[in-house]
XYZ file of C-alpha atoms in Angstrom:
267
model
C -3.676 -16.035 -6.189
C -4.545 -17.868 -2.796
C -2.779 -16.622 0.316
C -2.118 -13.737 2.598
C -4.221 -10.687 1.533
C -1.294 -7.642 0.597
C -1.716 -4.090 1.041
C -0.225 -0.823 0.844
C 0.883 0.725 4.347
C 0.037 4.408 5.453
C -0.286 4.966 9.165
C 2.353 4.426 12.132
C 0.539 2.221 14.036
C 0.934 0.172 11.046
C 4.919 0.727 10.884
C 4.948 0.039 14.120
C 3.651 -3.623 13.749
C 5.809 -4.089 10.685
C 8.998 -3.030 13.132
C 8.189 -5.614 16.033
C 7.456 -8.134 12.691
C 10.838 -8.070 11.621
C 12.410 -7.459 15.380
C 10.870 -11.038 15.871
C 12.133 -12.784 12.515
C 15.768 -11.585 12.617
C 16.089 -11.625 16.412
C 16.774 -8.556 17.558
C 15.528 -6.386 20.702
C 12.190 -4.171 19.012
C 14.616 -1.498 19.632
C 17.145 -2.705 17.499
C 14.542 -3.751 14.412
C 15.805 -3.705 10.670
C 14.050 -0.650 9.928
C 12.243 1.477 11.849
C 8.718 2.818 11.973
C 9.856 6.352 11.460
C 12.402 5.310 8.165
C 8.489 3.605 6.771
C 6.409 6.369 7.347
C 9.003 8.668 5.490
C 9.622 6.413 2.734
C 5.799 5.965 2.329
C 4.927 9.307 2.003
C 7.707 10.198 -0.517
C 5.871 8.073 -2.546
C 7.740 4.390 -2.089
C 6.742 1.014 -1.465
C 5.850 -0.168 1.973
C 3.635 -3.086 2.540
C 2.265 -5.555 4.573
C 0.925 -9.384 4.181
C -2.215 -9.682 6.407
C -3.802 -13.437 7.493
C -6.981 -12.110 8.698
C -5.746 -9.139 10.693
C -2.516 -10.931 11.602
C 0.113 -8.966 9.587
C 2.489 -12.247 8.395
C 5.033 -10.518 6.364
C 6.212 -7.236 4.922
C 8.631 -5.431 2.148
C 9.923 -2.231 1.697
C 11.168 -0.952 -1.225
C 12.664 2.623 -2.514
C 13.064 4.112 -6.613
C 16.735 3.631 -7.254
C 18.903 4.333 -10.143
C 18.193 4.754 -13.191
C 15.638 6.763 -12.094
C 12.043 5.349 -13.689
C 12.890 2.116 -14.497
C 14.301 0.528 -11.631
C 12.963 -0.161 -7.810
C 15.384 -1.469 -4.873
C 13.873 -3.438 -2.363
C 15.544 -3.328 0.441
C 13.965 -5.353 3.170
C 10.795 -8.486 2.994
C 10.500 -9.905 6.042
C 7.663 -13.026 6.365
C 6.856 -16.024 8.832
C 7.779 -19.385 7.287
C 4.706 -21.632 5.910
C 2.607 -19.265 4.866
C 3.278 -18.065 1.377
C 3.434 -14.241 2.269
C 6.821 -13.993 0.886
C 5.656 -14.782 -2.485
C 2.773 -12.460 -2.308
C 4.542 -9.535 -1.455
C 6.930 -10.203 -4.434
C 4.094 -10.855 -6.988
C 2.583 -7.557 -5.415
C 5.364 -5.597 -5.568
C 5.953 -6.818 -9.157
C 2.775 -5.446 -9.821
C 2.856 -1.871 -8.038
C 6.508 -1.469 -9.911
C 4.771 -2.348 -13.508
C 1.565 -0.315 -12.872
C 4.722 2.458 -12.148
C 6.314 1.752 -15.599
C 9.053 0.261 -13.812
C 11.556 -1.979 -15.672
C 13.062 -4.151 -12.845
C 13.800 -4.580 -8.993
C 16.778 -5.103 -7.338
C 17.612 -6.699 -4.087
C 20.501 -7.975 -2.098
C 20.651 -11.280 -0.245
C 23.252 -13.407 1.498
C 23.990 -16.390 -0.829
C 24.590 -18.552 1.642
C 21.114 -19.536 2.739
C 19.785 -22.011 0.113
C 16.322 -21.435 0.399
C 16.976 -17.679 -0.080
C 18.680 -18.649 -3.609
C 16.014 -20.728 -4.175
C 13.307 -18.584 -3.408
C 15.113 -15.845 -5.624
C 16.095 -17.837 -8.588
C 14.119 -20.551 -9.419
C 10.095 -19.342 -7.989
C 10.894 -15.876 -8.996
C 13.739 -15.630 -11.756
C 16.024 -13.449 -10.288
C 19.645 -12.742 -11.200
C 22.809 -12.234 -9.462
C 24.852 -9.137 -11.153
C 26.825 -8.169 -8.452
C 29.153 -9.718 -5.288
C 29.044 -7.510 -2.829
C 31.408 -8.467 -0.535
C 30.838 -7.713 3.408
C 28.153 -5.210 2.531
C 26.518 -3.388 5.946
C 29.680 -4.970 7.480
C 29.149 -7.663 10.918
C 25.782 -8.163 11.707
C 25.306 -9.765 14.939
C 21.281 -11.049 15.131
C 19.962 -14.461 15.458
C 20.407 -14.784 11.076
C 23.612 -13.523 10.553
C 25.436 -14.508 14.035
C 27.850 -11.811 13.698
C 29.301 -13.038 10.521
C 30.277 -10.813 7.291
C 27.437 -9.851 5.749
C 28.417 -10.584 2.282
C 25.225 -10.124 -0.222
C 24.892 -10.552 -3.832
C 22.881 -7.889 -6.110
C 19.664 -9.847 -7.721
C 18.200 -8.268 -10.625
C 14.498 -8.768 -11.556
C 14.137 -8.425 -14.786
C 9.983 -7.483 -14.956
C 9.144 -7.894 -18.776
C 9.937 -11.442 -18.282
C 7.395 -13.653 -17.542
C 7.260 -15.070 -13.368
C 8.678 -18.961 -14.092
C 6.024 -21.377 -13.748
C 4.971 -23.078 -10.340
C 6.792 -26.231 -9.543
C 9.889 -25.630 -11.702
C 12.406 -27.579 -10.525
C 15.125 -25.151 -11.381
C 18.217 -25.494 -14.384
C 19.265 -28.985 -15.093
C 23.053 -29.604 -14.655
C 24.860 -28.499 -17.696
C 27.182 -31.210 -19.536
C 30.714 -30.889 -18.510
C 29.949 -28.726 -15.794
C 33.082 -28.593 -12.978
C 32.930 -27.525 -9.449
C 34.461 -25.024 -8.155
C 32.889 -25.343 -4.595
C 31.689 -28.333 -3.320
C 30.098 -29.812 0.174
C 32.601 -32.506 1.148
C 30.843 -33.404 4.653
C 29.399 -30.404 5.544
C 32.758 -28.195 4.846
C 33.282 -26.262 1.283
C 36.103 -28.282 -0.802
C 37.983 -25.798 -2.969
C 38.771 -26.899 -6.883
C 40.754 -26.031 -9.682
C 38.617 -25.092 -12.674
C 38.915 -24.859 -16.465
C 35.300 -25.542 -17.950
C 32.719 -23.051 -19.703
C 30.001 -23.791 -16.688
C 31.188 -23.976 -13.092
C 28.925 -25.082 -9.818
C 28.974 -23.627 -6.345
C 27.176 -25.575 -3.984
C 26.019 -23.860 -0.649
C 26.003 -25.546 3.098
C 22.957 -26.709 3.962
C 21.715 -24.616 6.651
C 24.483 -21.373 7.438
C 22.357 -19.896 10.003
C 22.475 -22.832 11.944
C 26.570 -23.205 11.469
C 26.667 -20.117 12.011
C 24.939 -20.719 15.906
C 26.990 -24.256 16.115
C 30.200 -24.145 14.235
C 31.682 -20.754 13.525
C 34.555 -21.573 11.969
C 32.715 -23.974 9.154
C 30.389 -21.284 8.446
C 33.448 -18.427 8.133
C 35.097 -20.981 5.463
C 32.189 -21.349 3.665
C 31.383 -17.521 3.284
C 35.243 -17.197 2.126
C 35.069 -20.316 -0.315
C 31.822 -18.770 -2.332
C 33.333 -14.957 -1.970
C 36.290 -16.690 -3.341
C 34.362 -18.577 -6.215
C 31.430 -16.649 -6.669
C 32.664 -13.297 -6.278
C 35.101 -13.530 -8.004
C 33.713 -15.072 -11.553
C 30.728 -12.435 -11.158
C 33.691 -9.630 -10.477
C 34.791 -11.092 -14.030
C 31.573 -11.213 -15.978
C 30.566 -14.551 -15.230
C 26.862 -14.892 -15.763
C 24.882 -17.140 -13.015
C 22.338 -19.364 -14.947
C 20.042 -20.483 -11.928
C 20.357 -23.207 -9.290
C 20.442 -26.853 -9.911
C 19.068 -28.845 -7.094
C 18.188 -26.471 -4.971
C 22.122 -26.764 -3.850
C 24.027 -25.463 -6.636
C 24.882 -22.236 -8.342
C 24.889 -22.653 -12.211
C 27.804 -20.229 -13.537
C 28.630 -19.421 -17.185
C 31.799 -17.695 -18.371
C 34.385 -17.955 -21.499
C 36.524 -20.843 -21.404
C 40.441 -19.325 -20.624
C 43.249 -20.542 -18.267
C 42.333 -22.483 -15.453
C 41.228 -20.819 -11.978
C 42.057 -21.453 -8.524
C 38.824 -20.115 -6.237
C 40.477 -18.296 -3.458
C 39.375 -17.702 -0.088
C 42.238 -14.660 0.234
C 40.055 -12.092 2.497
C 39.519 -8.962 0.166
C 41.019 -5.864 1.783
C-alpha cells in the first residue's frame, strides 16, 4: 500500500524519537510523554510490538502494542500516535494486523475515548472495529492538550482479525429503519431521550477536544450523556453496529421497557 514506510523498533535512540513523537501530539512536556523510551525498549525485547511510521527518515507515527489475555490469540495495543494528513495511522494498523496474524493471533484490542468522531471513525468504519466494553473514567483525569483534564472515559474496541479490512471509501452503516435517539446534538449540546426501539443512535459533538479548550462545561455534559447512553446499553449487552454519518453510533439491543439515558456520575 502507498504511504509511510513501517518498521519494527529495536534501539533507544529510536524510543527516544518515538517519546518526543507522542510528547508533541498529545501536548505534554518530553518529560511527561505517554510512554517512555525505557517502558519501549523493555516491551520490545520481551518480544512485543513497537513500531514506527517513517516518511523518508522522518518518523510520522508510532504504536505499541503488548500480548494480552487469552494468551495466543489476542494483542492489546495500547498506544498509536501519528501526525494528521499523512496516512501513517492506517499503516501502522494494517502492519500491526499483519505482525499479530504472522503470530497466529486472533484479534487486537484497544481503548479510545468515544468522544472524538474521527477516532470512531477511524476505528469503525476504515478498520472494523468493535466496541465491547465502556470503560468508564479509565487512567482517571488526564490533563494534556487532548484530554484537557477531563475523565478519561474509553471504550474497549475489539478487532476481530479473520475478518476481512472493510473496503476503502465505505461510507459506514446506513441508518437503520425505526432507529430512535438516545443522544442527540441539539446546537452543539447533547439532548437526552427516552427510548423504546430495537436500534438506538448516539451522536457525538463535533470536535470535544476543542470544547474541551473553549467550553468545559459542554464538553463534561457530553462525556456524561454518552457514559449515560452508551455505557450503559454496552453494560447491558447492547451490540454497537458501526457509525452512520460519521456522527452517529449505531446500537442494537432486545426491544423491553423503555430507557431513560442517564447522566447520574457512576461512583
Amino acid at each position: 500500500m502507498n504511504g509511510p514506510e513501517v518498521r519494527e523498533l529495536h534501539g533507544m535512540a529510536q524510543f527516544e524519537a518515538v517519546s518526543l513523537l507522542y510528547a508533541g501530539i498529545w501536548g505534554t512536556p518530553p518529560e511527561q510523554a505517554p510512554m517512555s523510551a525505557e517502558v519501549m525498549r523493555a516491551l520490545s525485547h520481551a518480544g512485543n510490538y513497537v513500531a514506527g511510521a517513517y516518511e523518508g527518515d522522518r518518523l510520522v507515527g508510532a504504536a505499541v502494542a503488548f500480548f494480552g489475555e487469552p494468551l495466543g490469540t489476542t494483542m492489546h495495543s495500547h498506544i498509536t500516535g501519528a501526525l494528521p494528513g499523512l496516512g501513517a495511522g492506517l499503516a501502522l494498523k494494517m502492519h500491526q494486523r499483519q505482525w499479530a496474524l504472522t503470530r497466529g493471533l486472533k484479534r487486537i484490542t484497544w481503548t479510545y475515548d468515544p468522544l472524538i468522531r474521527r477516532n470512531a471513525h477511524f476505528n469503525l468504519t476504515k478498520l472494523g472495529a468493535r466496541p465491547e466494553e465502556y470503560l468508564r473514567s479509565f487512567y482517571g483525569a488526564m490533563d494534556d492538550a487532548i484530554n484537557g483534564g477531563d475523565e478519561s472515559d474509553r471504550v474497549l474496541a475489539s478487532w476481530d482479525l479473520s475478518a476481512p479490512p472493510p473496503a476503502p471509501g465505505d461510507p459506514g452503516i446506513a441508518r437503520p429503519e425505526g432507529a430512535v435517539h438516545a443522544v442527540r446534538d441539539r446546537e452543539g449540546l447533547p439532548e437526552l431521550a427516552g427510548l423504546d426501539a430495537e436500534y438506538v443512535l448516539v451522536d457525538l459533538p463535533a470536535d470535544v477536544e476543542a470544547l474541551r479548550r473553549t467550553d468545559p462545561a459542554a464538553a463534561g455534559a457530553w462525556r456524561r450523556a454518552v457514559r449515560g447512553a452508551l455505557g450503559v446499553l454496552l453494560d447491558e449487552g447492547a451490540q454497537v453496529l458501526g457509525l452512520h454519518g460519521r456522527r452517529s453510533y449505531v446500537i442494537h439491543r432486545r426491544p423491553r421497557t423503555s430507557i431513560t439515558p442517564t447522566t447520574r456520575e457512576t461512583p
